[in-house]
CSV table of C-alpha atoms and ligand atoms in Angstrom, one decimal:
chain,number,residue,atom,x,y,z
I,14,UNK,CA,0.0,0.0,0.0
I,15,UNK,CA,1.2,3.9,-0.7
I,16,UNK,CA,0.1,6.7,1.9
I,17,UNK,CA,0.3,9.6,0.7
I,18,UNK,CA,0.6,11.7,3.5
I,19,UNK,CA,0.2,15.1,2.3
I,20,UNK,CA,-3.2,16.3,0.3
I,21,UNK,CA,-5.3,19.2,0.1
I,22,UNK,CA,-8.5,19.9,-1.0
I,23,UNK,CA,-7.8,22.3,-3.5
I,24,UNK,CA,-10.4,21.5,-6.0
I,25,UNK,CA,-13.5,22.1,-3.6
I,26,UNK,CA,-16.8,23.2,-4.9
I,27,UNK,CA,-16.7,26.8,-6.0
I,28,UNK,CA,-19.3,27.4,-3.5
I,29,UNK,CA,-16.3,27.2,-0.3
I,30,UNK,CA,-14.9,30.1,-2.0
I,31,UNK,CA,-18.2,31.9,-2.2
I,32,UNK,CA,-18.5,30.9,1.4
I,33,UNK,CA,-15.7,32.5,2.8
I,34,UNK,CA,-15.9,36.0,1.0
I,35,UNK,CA,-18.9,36.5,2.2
I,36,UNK,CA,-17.6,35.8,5.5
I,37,UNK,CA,-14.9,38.5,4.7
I,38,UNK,CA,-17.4,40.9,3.2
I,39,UNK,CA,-18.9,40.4,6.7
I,40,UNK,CA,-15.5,41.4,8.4
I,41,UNK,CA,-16.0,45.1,6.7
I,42,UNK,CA,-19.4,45.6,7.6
I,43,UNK,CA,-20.3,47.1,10.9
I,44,UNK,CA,-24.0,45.8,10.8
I,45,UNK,CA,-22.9,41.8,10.5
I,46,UNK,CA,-23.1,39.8,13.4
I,47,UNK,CA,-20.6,36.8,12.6
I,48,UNK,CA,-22.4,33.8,12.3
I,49,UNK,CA,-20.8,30.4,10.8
I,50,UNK,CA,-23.5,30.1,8.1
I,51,UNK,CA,-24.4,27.5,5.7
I,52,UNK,CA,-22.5,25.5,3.0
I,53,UNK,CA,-24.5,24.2,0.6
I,54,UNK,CA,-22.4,21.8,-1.4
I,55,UNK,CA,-24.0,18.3,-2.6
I,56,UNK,CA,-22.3,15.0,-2.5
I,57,UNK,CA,-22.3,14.9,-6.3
I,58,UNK,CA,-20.4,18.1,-6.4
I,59,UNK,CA,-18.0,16.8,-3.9
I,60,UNK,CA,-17.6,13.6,-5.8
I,61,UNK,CA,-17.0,15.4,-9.2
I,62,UNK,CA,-14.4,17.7,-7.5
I,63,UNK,CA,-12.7,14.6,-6.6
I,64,UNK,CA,-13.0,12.5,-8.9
I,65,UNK,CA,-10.9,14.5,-12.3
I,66,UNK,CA,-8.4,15.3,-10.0
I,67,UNK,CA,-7.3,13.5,-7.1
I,68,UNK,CA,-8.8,10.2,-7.3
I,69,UNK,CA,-7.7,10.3,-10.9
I,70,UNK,CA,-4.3,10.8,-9.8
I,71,UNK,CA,-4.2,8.2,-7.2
I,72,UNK,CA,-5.2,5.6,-10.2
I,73,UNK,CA,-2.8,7.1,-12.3
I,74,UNK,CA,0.3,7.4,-10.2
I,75,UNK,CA,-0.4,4.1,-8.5
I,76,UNK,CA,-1.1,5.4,-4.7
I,77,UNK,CA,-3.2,4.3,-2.7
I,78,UNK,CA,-4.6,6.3,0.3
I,79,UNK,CA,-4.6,10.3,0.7
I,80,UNK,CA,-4.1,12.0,4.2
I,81,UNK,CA,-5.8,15.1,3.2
I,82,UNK,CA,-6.7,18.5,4.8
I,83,UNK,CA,-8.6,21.8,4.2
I,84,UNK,CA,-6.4,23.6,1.4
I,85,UNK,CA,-3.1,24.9,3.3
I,86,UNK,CA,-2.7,28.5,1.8
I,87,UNK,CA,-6.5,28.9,2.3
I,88,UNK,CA,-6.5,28.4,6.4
I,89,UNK,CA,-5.1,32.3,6.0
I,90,UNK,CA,-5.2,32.4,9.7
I,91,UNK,CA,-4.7,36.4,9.8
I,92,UNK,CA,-7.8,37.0,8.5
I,93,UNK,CA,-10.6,38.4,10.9
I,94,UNK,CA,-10.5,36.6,14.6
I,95,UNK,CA,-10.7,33.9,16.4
I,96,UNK,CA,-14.3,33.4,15.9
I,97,UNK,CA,-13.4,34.2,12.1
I,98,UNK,CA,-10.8,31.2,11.8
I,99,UNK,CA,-13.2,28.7,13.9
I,100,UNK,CA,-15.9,29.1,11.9
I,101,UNK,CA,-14.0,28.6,8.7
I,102,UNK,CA,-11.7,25.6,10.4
I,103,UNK,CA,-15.0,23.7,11.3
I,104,UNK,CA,-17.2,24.3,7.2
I,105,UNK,CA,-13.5,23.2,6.1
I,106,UNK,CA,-13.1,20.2,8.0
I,107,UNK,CA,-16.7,18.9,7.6
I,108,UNK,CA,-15.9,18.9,3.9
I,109,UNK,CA,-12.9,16.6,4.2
I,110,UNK,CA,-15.2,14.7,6.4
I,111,UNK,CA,-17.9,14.1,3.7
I,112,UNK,CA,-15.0,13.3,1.0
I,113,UNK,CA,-13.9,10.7,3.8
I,114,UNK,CA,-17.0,9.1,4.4
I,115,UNK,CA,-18.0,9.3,0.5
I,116,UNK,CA,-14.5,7.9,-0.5
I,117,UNK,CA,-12.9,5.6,2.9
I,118,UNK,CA,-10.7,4.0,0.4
I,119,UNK,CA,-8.9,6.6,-0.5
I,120,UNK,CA,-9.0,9.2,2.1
I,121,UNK,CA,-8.0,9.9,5.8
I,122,UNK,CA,-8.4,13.5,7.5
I,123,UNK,CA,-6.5,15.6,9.0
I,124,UNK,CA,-7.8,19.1,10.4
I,125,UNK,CA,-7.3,22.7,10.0
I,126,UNK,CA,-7.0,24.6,13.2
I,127,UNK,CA,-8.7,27.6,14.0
I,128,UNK,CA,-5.7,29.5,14.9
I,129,UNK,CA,-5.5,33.1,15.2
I,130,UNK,CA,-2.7,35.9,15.7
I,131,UNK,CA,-2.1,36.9,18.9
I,132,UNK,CA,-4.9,34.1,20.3
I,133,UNK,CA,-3.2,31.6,22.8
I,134,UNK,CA,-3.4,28.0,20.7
I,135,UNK,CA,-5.5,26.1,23.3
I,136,UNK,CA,-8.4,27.7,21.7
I,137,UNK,CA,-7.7,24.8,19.3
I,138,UNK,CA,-8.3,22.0,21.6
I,139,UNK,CA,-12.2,21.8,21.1
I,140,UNK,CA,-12.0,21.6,17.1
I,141,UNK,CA,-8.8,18.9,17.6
I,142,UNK,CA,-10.8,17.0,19.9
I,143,UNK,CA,-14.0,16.9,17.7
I,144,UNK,CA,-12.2,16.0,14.2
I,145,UNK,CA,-10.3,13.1,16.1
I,146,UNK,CA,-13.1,12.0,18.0
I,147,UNK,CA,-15.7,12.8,16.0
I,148,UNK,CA,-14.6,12.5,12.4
I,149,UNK,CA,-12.0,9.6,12.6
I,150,UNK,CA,-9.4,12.4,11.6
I,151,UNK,CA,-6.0,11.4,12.3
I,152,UNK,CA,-3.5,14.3,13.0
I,153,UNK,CA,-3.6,18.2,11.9
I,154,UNK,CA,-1.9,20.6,10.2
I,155,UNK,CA,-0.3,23.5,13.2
I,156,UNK,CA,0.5,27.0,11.5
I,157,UNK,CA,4.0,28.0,13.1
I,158,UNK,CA,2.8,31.6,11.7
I,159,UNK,CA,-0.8,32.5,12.0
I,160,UNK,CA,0.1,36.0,11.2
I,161,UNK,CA,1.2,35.4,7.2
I,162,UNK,CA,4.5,35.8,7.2
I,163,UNK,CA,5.5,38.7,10.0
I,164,UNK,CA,6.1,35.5,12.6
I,165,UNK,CA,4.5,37.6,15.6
I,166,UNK,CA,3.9,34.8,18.0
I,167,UNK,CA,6.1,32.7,20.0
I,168,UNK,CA,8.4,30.2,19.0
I,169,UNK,CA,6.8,26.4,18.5
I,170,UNK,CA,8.6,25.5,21.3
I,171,UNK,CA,7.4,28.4,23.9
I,172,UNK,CA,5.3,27.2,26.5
I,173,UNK,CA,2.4,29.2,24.0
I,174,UNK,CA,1.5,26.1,22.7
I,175,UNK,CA,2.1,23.5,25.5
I,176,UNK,CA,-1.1,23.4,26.2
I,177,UNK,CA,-2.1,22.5,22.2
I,178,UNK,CA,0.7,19.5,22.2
I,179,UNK,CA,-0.5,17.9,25.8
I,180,UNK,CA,-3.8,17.4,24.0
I,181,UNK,CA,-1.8,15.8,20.4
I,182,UNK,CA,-0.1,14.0,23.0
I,183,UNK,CA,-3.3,12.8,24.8
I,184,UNK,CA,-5.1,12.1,21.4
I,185,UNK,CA,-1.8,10.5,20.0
I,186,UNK,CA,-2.2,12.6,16.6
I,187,UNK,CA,0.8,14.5,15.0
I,188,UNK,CA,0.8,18.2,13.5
I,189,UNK,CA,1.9,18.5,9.9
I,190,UNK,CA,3.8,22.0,10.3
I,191,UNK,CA,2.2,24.2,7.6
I,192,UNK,CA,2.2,27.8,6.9
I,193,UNK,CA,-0.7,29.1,5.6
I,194,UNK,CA,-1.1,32.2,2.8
I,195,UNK,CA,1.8,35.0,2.8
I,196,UNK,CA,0.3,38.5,3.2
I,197,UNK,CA,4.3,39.7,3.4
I,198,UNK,CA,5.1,40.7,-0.4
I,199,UNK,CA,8.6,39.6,0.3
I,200,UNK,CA,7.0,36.1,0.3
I,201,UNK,CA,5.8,34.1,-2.1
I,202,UNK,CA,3.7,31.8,-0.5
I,203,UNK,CA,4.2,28.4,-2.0
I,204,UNK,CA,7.8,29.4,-2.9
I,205,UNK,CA,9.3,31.7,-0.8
I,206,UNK,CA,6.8,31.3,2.9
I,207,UNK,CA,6.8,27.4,2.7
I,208,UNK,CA,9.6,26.9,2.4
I,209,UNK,CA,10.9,29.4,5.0
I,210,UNK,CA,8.2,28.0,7.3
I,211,UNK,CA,9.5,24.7,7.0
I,212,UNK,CA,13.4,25.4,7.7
I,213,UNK,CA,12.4,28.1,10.5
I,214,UNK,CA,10.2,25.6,12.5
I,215,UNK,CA,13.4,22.8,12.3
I,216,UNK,CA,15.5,25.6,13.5
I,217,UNK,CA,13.1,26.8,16.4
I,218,UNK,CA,13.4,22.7,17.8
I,219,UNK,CA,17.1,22.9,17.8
I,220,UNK,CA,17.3,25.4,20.1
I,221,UNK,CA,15.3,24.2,22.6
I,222,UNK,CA,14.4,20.9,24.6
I,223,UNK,CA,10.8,20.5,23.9
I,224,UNK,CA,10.9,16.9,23.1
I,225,UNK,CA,12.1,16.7,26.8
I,226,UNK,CA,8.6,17.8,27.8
I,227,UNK,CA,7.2,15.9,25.7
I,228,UNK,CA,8.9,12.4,24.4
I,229,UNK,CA,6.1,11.7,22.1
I,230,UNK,CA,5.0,14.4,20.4
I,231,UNK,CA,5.0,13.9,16.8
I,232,UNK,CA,5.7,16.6,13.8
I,233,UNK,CA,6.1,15.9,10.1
I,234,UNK,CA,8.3,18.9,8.2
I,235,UNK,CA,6.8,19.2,4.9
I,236,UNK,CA,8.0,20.0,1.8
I,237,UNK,CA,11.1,17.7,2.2
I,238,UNK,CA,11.8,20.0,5.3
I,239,UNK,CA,12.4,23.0,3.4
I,240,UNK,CA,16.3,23.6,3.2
I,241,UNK,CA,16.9,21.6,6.1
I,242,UNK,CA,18.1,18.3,4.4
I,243,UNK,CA,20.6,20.3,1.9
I,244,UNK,CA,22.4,22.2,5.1
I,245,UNK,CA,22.4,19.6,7.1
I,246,UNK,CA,25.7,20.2,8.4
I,247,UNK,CA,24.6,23.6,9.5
I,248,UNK,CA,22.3,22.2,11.2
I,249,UNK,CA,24.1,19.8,12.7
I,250,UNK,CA,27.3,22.3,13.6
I,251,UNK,CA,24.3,25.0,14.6
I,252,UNK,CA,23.3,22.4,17.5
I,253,UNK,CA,26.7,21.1,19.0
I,254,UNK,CA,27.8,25.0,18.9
I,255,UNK,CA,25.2,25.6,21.1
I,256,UNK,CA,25.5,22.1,23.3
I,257,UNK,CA,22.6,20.5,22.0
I,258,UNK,CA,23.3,16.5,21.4
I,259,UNK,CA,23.4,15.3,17.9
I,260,UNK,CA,20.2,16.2,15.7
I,261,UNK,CA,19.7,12.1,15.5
I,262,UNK,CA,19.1,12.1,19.4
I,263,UNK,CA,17.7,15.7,19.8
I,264,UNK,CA,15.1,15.9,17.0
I,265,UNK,CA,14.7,12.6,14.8
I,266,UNK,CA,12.6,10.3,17.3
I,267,UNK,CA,10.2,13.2,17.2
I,268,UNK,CA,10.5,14.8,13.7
I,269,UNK,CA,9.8,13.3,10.4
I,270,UNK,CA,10.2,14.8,6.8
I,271,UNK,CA,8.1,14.2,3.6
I,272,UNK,CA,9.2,13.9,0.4
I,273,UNK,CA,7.3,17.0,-1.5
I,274,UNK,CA,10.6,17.8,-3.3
I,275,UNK,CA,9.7,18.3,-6.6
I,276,UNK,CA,13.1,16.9,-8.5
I,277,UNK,CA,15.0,13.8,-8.5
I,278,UNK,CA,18.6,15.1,-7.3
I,279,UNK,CA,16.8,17.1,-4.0
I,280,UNK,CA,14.6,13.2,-3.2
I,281,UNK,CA,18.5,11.9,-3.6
I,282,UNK,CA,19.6,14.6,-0.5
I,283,UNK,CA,16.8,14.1,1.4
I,284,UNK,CA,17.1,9.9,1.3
I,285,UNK,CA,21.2,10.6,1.8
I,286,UNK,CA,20.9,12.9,4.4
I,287,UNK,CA,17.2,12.0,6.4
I,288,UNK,CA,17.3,8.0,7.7
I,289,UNK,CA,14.8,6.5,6.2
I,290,UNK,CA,12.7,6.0,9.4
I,291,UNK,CA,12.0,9.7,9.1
I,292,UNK,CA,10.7,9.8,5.5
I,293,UNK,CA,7.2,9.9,4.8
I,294,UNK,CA,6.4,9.5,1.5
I,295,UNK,CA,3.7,12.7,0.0
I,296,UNK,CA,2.9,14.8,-3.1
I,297,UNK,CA,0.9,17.2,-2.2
I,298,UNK,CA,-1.3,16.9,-5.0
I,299,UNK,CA,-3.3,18.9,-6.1
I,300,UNK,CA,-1.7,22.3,-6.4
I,301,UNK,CA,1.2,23.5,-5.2
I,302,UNK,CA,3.1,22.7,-8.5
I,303,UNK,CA,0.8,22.3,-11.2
I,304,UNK,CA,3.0,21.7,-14.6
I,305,UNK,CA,4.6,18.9,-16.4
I,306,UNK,CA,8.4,19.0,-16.2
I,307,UNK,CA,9.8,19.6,-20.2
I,308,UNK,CA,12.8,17.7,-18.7
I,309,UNK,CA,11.4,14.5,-17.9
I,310,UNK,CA,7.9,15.1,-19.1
I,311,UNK,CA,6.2,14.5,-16.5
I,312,UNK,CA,4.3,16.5,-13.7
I,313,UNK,CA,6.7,17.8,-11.0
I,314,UNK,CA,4.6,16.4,-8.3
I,315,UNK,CA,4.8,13.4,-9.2
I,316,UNK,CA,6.9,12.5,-6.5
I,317,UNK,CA,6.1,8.1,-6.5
I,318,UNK,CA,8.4,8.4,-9.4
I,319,UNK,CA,11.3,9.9,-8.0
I,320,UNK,CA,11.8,7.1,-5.0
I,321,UNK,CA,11.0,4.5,-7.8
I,322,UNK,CA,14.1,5.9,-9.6
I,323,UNK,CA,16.5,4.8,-7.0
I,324,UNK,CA,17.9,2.0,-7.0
I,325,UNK,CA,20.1,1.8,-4.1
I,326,UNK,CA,16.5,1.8,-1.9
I,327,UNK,CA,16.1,-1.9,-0.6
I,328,UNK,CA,12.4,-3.0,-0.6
I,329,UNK,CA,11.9,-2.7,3.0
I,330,UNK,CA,13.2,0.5,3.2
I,331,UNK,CA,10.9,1.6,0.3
I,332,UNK,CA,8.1,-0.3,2.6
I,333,UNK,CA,8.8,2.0,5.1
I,334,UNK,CA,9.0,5.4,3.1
I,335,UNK,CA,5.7,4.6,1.1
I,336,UNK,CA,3.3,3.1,4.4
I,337,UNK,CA,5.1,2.2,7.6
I,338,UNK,CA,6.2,5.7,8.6
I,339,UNK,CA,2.9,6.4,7.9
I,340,UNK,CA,1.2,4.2,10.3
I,341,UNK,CA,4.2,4.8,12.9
I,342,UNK,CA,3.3,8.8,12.8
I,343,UNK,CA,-0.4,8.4,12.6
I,344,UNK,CA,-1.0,5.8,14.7
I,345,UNK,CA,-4.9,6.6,14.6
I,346,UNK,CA,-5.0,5.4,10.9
I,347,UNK,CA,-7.5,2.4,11.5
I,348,UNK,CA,-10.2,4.0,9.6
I,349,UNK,CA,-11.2,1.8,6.7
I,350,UNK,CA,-8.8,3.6,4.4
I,351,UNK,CA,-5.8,2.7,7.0
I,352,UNK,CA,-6.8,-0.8,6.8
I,353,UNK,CA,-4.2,-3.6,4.8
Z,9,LIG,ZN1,0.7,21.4,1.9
């Protein structure tokens, strides 16, 4: 079986969208109570939505199972408040609920969190505890920057968000960290905030001893964990300069990386570099790279291919990349989709 962990749901009906304007127009307008509304989306819709693009891609690639979430740069946690972002959190993660339950073959949730700037992140708690408990969903995707790109909360490892991880602990579900949509011009979101998100969040757990506190908490870098594979021995130096142990013993029973790096030579760093314990295999299909790559002719994220072309990976070790990392980090996968 192939896991996929990494999926959004960027082909939702057009009628999300519509959704959450008027929930901004409402933001501008003195005279609107906020209310969470209706979305009226059918299960046909959600089904066609799916079925051109994702599902097709499953088939066509040869995966098998999606760990799919709200659309990342969509969450855009600095708009509006608290009540803003929980609201949208909860219409978004009902919708991957009803392409769960419509399709439990091929998908498994994970959440959005209704995180806001400035708003302490226990007031996710409630929606964590209802898409685990509720829904079946198996982990969520934490926003290291709720502000879009001007960083203004604490560090991921400040006692901020202790309160967030003794509940992931509790539940036993990871956090896929994942920056939302850049409102800084300096970054581009998919290219620029991403991938700084990624490096800046590997770099905030060196520093500090936060899997001390908490021995099994469980975080997946995405995006082949931004630069941090290629400067490893920055990294690496970065920690014994300041007298933390060796990255292997500080960070990697708690920190895995997937492998949305969208060209053979950066999957060949990342398997060099990452043990292969700490690689779980991901895409990120549909969106963040849309186009076919003239030099291989075929689509960037088409990542299955890149660990199929090398040859040096033994079969269990491409076992492990492809589904039992997987099931190690989300260890709530026994929905039907999760099942051998
Ligand atoms: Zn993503």
């Amino acid at each position: 079986m192939i896991i996929d962990c990494h999926g959004h749901y960027t082909t939702a009906p057009k009628e999300l969208a519509a959704y959450r304007q008027t929930q901004i127009a409402g933001l501008s307008d003195p005279s609107s109570v906020p209310s969470r509304g209706t979305l009226h989306v059918s299960d046909d819709q959600i089904r066609e939505s799916l079925e051109n693009a994702q599902l097709r891609l499953q088939r066509e690639r040869g995966t098998d199972v999606t760990i799919f979430s709200p659309r990342a740069a969509g969450m855009a946690h600095h708009v509006g408040n608290a009540t803003t972002s929980l609201h949208w959190a909860q219409v978004c993660n009902e919708l991957i609920h009803r392409c769960c339950t419509l399709y439990p073959e091929n998908f498994v949730g994970v959440c959005q969190l209704p995180q806001s700037p400035g708003v302490a992140p226990q007031h996710c708690i409630e929606e964590l505890e209802r898409c685990v408990k509720d829904f079946g969903f198996v982990g969520c995707n934490l926003n290291p920057d709720p502000s879009g790109g001007y960083w203004t909360d604490p560090p991921l490892t400040d006692r901020w968000w202790y309160p967030f991880y003794e509940k992931m602990v509790e539940l036993d579900v990871p956090a896929m960290i994942h920056v939302s949509a850049s409102c800084n011009p300096n970054f581009h979101t998919t290219g620029g905030h991403y991938i700084n998100g990624d490096t800046t969040a590997f770099m905030q757990l060196i520093t500090a001893d936060l899997f001390k506190d908490f021995p099994t908490l469980k975080f997946i870098i995405p995006h082949g964990g931004g630069a941090v594979p290629y400067h490893w021995g920055r990294y690496r130096g970065l920690a014994q300069d300041m007298g933390r142990p060796p990255l292997t013993e500080h960070l990697l029973h708690n920190v895995f990386f997937d492998t949305c790096v969208y060209h053979l030579p950066g999957i060949e760093v990342l398997l060099k570099v990452i043990p292969v314990d700490n690689i779980l295999f991901a895409s990120e299909m549909v969106g963040a790279v849309r186009g076919i790559d003239p030099e291989t002719g075929h689509h960037f994220d088409d990542t299955k291919r890149y660990i199929d072309a090398i040859p040096s990976l033994s079969a269990e070790d491409r076992r492990k990349i492809f589904e039992g990392n997987a099931r190690r980090v989300y260890s709530r996968m026994t929905t039907p989709a999760g099942r051998r």
